Backbone as a ProteinNet text record, in pm:
[ID]
protein_1_A
[PRIMARY]
METKQAYVGMDLDTTGGEVVQAIIDAIKQDNKDAVVEDYMVYKKVKAPKQLVLRRETVEDLLGSDWEMDRIHIYMSSYFGFIKEWDEDQLIIHWENEE
[TERTIARY]
-983.7	-991	-1006.5	-1103.4	-1129.9	-1035.1	-973.8	-884.3	-962	-927.8	-991.8	-923	-997.3	-944.5	-883.8	-759	-694	-719.3	-792.6	-823.1	-729.4	-696.5	-627.1	-709.5	-684.8	-760.7	-745.4	-847.5	-845	-985.3	-990.5	-1115.3	-1106.1	-1208.3	-1206.9	-1320.4	-1292.3	-1387.9	-1483.6	-1608.9	-1708.4	-1724.2	-1673.5	-1684.2	-1592.2	-1516.9	-1424.4	-1494.8	-1625.3	-1707.2	-1654.4	-1641.5	-1602	-1462.4	-1373.1	-1236.9	-1237.7	-1310.5	-1322.7	-1387.6	-1490.7	-1555.9	-1462.3	-1377.9	-1280.5	-1176.6	-1135.1	-1040	-1104.7	-1227.7	-1298	-1311.8	-1356.2	-1375.1	-1241.1	-1133.1	-997.4	-957.8	-982.5	-950.4	-1030.3	-1160.1	-1245.2	-1197.9	-1153.2	-1114.8	-983.3	-889.4	-757.1	-743.4	-846.2	-844.2	-972.8	-971.1	-1095.2	-1179.5	-1117.3	-1189.5	-1216.5	-1202.7	-1221.6	-1369.6	-1390.6	-1524.4	-1532.9	-1651.7	-1674.9	-1787.4	-1762.4	-1862.6	-1893.4	-2019.7	-2063.2	-2110.9	-2044.9	-2081.6	-2127.1	-2177.6	-2235.2	-2127.7	-2051.1	-1950.4	-1817.7	-1799.1	-1677	-1708.8	-1621.8	-1634.3	-1510.4	-1527.5	-1417.4	-1402.8	-1281.1	-1251	-1147.2	-1179.1	-1085	-1073.2	-965.2	-940.5	-864.1	-877.7	-801.5	-650.8	-570.7	-422.3	-353.6	-403.1	-334.9	-432.2	-408.5	-488.1	-395.8	-419.7	-336.7	-421.3	-367.2	-427.4	-326.4	-370.6	-280.7	-322.4	-223.7	-246.7	-311.5	-256.6	-306.9	-455.8	-498.9	-637.4	-729.3	-685.5	-762.5	-769.6	-659.1	-659.7	-754.4	-752.8	-843	-987	-1020.2	-1161.2	-1198.1	-1103	-1132	-1128.8	-1051.1	-1036.2	-943.4	-855.2	-759	-642.6	-536.7	-420	-453.3	-387	-401.9	-272.3	-231.5	-106.8	-134.3	-54.1	-72.7	-64.7	15.3	27.5	-105.1	-197.8	-326.6	-414.9	-374.8	-453.7	-463.8	-364.9	-369.2	-494.3	-543.2	-661.8	-788	-794.5	-914.3	-908.5	-790.6	-775.4	-756.2	-855.3	-848.1	-771.8	-768.1	-690.4	-672.9	-580.8	-565.7	-533.9	-550.2	-520.1	-442.9	-335.2	-239.9	-105.9	-16.8	120.9	140.8	196.1	232.5	358.3	339.4	449.7	523.7	450.1	506.7	416.1	477.2	404.2	495.8	463.3	541.1	445.3	496.4	407.9	314.8	338.7	259.4	155.5	186	92.6	111.7	10.1	12.9	-28.4	56.7	21.9	17.9	-98	-113.3	-129.8	-57.9	-68	-60.8	-84	-76.7	45.3	136.6	264.7	249.2	164.8	159.1	41.8	74.8	-26.2	-111	-69.8	-144	-244.7
-640.3	-689.4	-570.9	-574.9	-465.5	-473.3	-362.2	-362.4	-319.3	-379	-346.7	-228	-133.5	-11.8	-42.3	-3.3	-24.2	95.9	72.3	174.3	167.4	282	291.1	379.1	366.4	447.8	409	450.3	422	406.1	337.2	325.3	413.7	500.8	595.8	568.5	567.8	543.1	665.7	641.4	752.4	813.3	755.8	818.4	938.3	962.5	1078.7	1210.5	1205.2	1324.7	1424.8	1549.3	1660	1643.5	1578.4	1560.7	1466	1354.5	1253.5	1320.3	1398.7	1466.2	1564.3	1633.4	1722.9	1646.2	1531.2	1443.8	1400.2	1352.2	1309.2	1426.2	1540.5	1653.9	1699.1	1693	1728.3	1630	1504.3	1403.8	1432.3	1461.1	1485.6	1612.3	1713	1839.4	1819	1741	1726.2	1610.3	1527.3	1411.4	1410.6	1458.4	1481.5	1354.5	1236.4	1112.5	1033.9	1096.9	1024.9	984.5	867.6	809.8	776.8	806.3	775.5	671.2	560.6	462.2	459.6	471.4	478.8	344.4	290.6	157.8	177.1	293.4	328.3	344.7	241.3	251.2	297.4	290	346.9	391.1	481.4	525.9	491.5	432.4	395.2	509.5	564.6	673.1	616.2	624	563.5	649.3	628.5	696.6	604.9	619.2	534.5	571.6	470.2	478	552.6	669.6	749	831.5	843.2	925.4	1012.1	1137.9	1233	1294.3	1293.2	1364.7	1471.4	1601.5	1713	1775.2	1794.1	1855.3	1993.2	2071.4	2212	2214.5	2121.6	2119.9	2079.8	1981.9	1943.4	2065	2133.1	2251.6	2361.2	2384	2487.2	2451.6	2324.3	2277	2272.6	2239.7	2238.5	2376.3	2466.5	2600	2594.7	2497.6	2486.2	2399.4	2401	2321.7	2172.5	2092.4	1947.5	1882.7	1778.7	1708.6	1579.6	1550.9	1431	1303.1	1304.9	1186.5	1143.7	1237.1	1211.3	1120.9	1097.7	1011.7	867.5	831.8	699.1	681.9	788.2	779.4	743.6	784.5	773.4	667.2	637.4	541.8	402.3	318.9	181.3	86.5	124.2	45.5	127.9	80.8	143.1	33.3	65.8	-26.6	43.2	-16.4	43.3	44.3	124.4	133.9	278.3	294.2	431.9	475.5	577.4	631.9	741.3	817.6	928	952.1	981.7	1017	1102.3	1234.1	1325.6	1421.7	1530.2	1620.8	1699.3	1696.8	1775.2	1694.6	1566.2	1491.4	1340.8	1269.3	1123.2	1087.8	1006.2	965.2	815.3	762.7	620.4	594.5	497.9	477.4	328.6	301.9	163.9	152.3	62.4	49.7	-25	-123.9	-209.5	-165.2	-135.3	-91.6	-204.6	-326.3	-441.5	-494.9
-4579.6	-4446.8	-4350.7	-4263.4	-4167.1	-4051.6	-4013.1	-3896.8	-3774.7	-3662.3	-3536.4	-3476.7	-3431.6	-3365.8	-3230.8	-3207.3	-3079.9	-2986.4	-2879.3	-2782.6	-2662.1	-2607.2	-2481.4	-2387.3	-2259.6	-2167.5	-2024.2	-1945.7	-1804.8	-1744.2	-1630.6	-1559.9	-1437.1	-1418.3	-1308.3	-1210.6	-1083.6	-977.1	-964.5	-979.3	-982.3	-843.5	-734.8	-603.9	-591.6	-697	-695.5	-724.3	-753.2	-771.9	-873.6	-830.3	-917.8	-973.4	-901.8	-953	-1067.4	-1053.5	-1164.2	-1282.8	-1258.6	-1369.3	-1440.6	-1364.3	-1425.7	-1506.6	-1454.4	-1530	-1662	-1657.5	-1774.1	-1877.4	-1825.9	-1911.3	-1974.9	-1897.3	-1944.9	-2059.9	-2039	-2140.6	-2268.3	-2251.9	-2369.4	-2439.5	-2364	-2424.8	-2500.8	-2447.1	-2505.2	-2602.9	-2615	-2705.1	-2781.5	-2904.7	-2982.7	-3007.4	-3003.5	-3027.8	-2901.7	-2786.7	-2660.2	-2643.9	-2582.3	-2558.6	-2407.4	-2351.8	-2211.5	-2203.1	-2132.3	-2107.7	-1957.3	-1919.7	-1780.4	-1732.9	-1632.5	-1573.7	-1430.1	-1399.5	-1267.8	-1158.7	-1129	-1023	-1074.3	-1205.3	-1267.5	-1406.4	-1457.6	-1593.5	-1669.7	-1786.4	-1877	-1977.2	-1977.4	-2072.2	-2167.9	-2296.8	-2393.2	-2519.5	-2587.7	-2711.9	-2807.5	-2934.5	-3026.9	-3026.7	-3006.6	-3020.4	-2911.2	-2865.3	-2766.3	-2686.5	-2555.1	-2465.4	-2383.1	-2376.6	-2302.4	-2190.9	-2072.2	-1956.2	-1912	-1922	-1888.9	-1756.6	-1667.9	-1538.1	-1554	-1646	-1662.5	-1700.4	-1780.9	-1824.9	-1706.5	-1624.3	-1507.3	-1411.7	-1392.2	-1299.8	-1350.2	-1482.4	-1536.3	-1509.6	-1523.7	-1505.5	-1356.5	-1270	-1124.8	-1064.3	-1127.8	-1070.1	-948.4	-941.3	-832.2	-875.3	-795.2	-825.4	-809.4	-892.2	-895.3	-934.1	-863	-890.3	-964.3	-1068.7	-1151.4	-1067.8	-958.8	-873.8	-809.8	-801.8	-741.5	-829.7	-953.9	-1043	-983.1	-900.1	-834.6	-751	-695.9	-610.6	-688.3	-814	-893.9	-1004.8	-1052.1	-1164.8	-1109.1	-1131.3	-1076.6	-1173.3	-1300.9	-1400.4	-1523.7	-1607.8	-1738.1	-1840.1	-1967.4	-2072.8	-2183.1	-2225.3	-2319.3	-2248.9	-2301.9	-2244	-2201.7	-2086.3	-2038.1	-2110.4	-2191.7	-2272	-2189.4	-2117.5	-2040.4	-1920.9	-1805.1	-1684.4	-1601.3	-1596.8	-1515.3	-1445.8	-1393.2	-1320.7	-1413.1	-1541.1	-1634.4	-1711.5	-1738.4	-1819.6	-1809.5	-1843.2	-1853	-1992.9	-2062.7	-2195.5	-2199.8	-2242.7	-2260.3	-2412.2	-2464.2	-2610.1	-2639.2	-2763.1	-2812.3	-2903.4	-2866.6	-2942.6	-3069.4	-3072.7	-3198	-3285.6	-3408.3	-3501.7	-3559	-3537.6	-3600.5	-3505.8
[MASK]
++++++++++++++++++++++++++++++++++++++++++++++++++++++++++++++++++++++++++++++++++++++++++++++++++

Protein backbone atom coordinates (compact mmCIF):
# COMPACT_ATOMS: atom_id res chain seq x y z
CA MET A 1 0.00 0.00 0.00
CA GLU A 2 1.38 3.39 -1.03
CA THR A 3 1.54 6.04 1.69
CA LYS A 4 0.67 9.63 0.93
CA GLN A 5 3.41 12.15 1.73
CA ALA A 6 2.40 14.61 4.48
CA TYR A 7 3.51 18.13 3.55
CA VAL A 8 3.67 21.16 5.82
CA GLY A 9 4.34 24.72 4.81
CA MET A 10 3.08 28.21 4.28
CA ASP A 11 1.53 30.52 1.72
CA LEU A 12 3.44 33.77 1.18
CA ASP A 13 2.05 36.96 -0.39
CA THR A 14 4.14 37.82 -3.45
CA THR A 15 3.69 41.57 -2.87
CA GLY A 16 6.39 41.18 -0.22
CA GLY A 17 9.03 41.40 -2.94
CA GLU A 18 12.63 40.85 -1.85
CA VAL A 19 11.67 39.92 1.72
CA VAL A 20 9.39 37.11 0.53
CA GLN A 21 12.07 35.94 -1.88
CA ALA A 22 14.59 35.88 0.99
CA ILE A 23 12.14 33.87 3.11
CA ILE A 24 11.64 31.38 0.27
CA ASP A 25 15.37 31.13 -0.40
CA ALA A 26 16.04 30.63 3.34
CA ILE A 27 13.48 27.83 3.50
CA LYS A 28 14.99 26.17 0.42
CA GLN A 29 18.49 26.50 1.88
CA ASP A 30 17.56 25.06 5.29
CA ASN A 31 15.12 22.36 4.06
CA LYS A 32 16.65 20.15 1.37
CA ASP A 33 13.28 18.77 0.19
CA ALA A 34 11.40 22.10 0.11
CA VAL A 35 9.17 22.74 -2.90
CA VAL A 36 7.84 26.10 -4.13
CA GLU A 37 4.61 26.39 -6.09
CA ASP A 38 3.91 29.74 -7.77
CA TYR A 39 0.27 30.84 -7.96
CA MET A 40 1.09 34.38 -9.17
CA VAL A 41 -0.46 36.24 -6.18
CA TYR A 42 1.05 33.92 -3.61
CA LYS A 43 3.70 31.25 -3.36
CA LYS A 44 3.20 27.99 -1.52
CA VAL A 45 6.37 26.73 0.14
CA LYS A 46 6.18 23.19 1.46
CA ALA A 47 8.33 20.36 2.72
CA PRO A 48 7.64 16.79 3.74
CA LYS A 49 6.94 16.35 7.48
CA GLN A 50 8.79 19.45 8.72
CA LEU A 51 9.65 22.96 7.54
CA VAL A 52 12.10 25.24 9.34
CA LEU A 53 12.43 29.00 8.82
CA ARG A 54 15.52 30.46 10.53
CA ARG A 55 15.88 34.19 11.21
CA GLU A 56 19.65 34.06 10.73
CA THR A 57 19.33 32.57 7.23
CA VAL A 58 16.80 35.24 6.20
CA GLU A 59 19.10 37.96 7.55
CA ASP A 60 22.08 36.54 5.65
CA LEU A 61 20.09 36.56 2.41
CA LEU A 62 18.62 40.05 2.99
CA GLY A 63 21.89 41.52 4.19
CA SER A 64 20.07 43.20 7.08
CA ASP A 65 18.34 42.48 10.37
CA TRP A 66 14.96 40.77 10.27
CA GLU A 67 12.60 39.82 13.09
CA MET A 68 10.64 36.54 13.05
CA ASP A 69 7.48 38.40 14.15
CA ARG A 70 7.44 40.06 10.72
CA ILE A 71 6.43 36.75 9.13
CA HIS A 72 2.84 37.78 9.98
CA ILE A 73 3.05 40.43 7.28
CA TYR A 74 3.86 37.94 4.51
CA MET A 75 2.39 34.58 5.57
CA SER A 76 -1.30 34.45 4.70
CA SER A 77 -1.74 30.87 5.94
CA TYR A 78 0.14 27.77 6.98
CA PHE A 79 -0.57 24.05 7.03
CA GLY A 80 0.73 21.64 9.63
CA PHE A 81 1.29 22.24 13.34
CA ILE A 82 3.50 24.95 14.78
CA LYS A 83 6.03 23.09 16.89
CA GLU A 84 8.19 26.08 17.78
CA TRP A 85 8.07 29.81 17.12
CA ASP A 86 10.49 32.16 18.81
CA GLU A 87 12.83 34.99 17.82
CA ASP A 88 15.23 32.57 16.12
CA GLN A 89 13.08 30.13 14.17
CA LEU A 90 9.67 28.88 13.14
CA ILE A 91 9.15 25.12 12.87
CA ILE A 92 6.03 23.69 11.26
CA HIS A 93 5.68 19.92 11.36
CA TRP A 94 3.24 17.09 10.92
CA GLU A 95 2.42 15.24 14.14
CA ASN A 96 0.68 12.18 12.73
CA GLU A 97 2.76 9.76 10.70
CA GLU A 98 -0.28 7.94 9.29
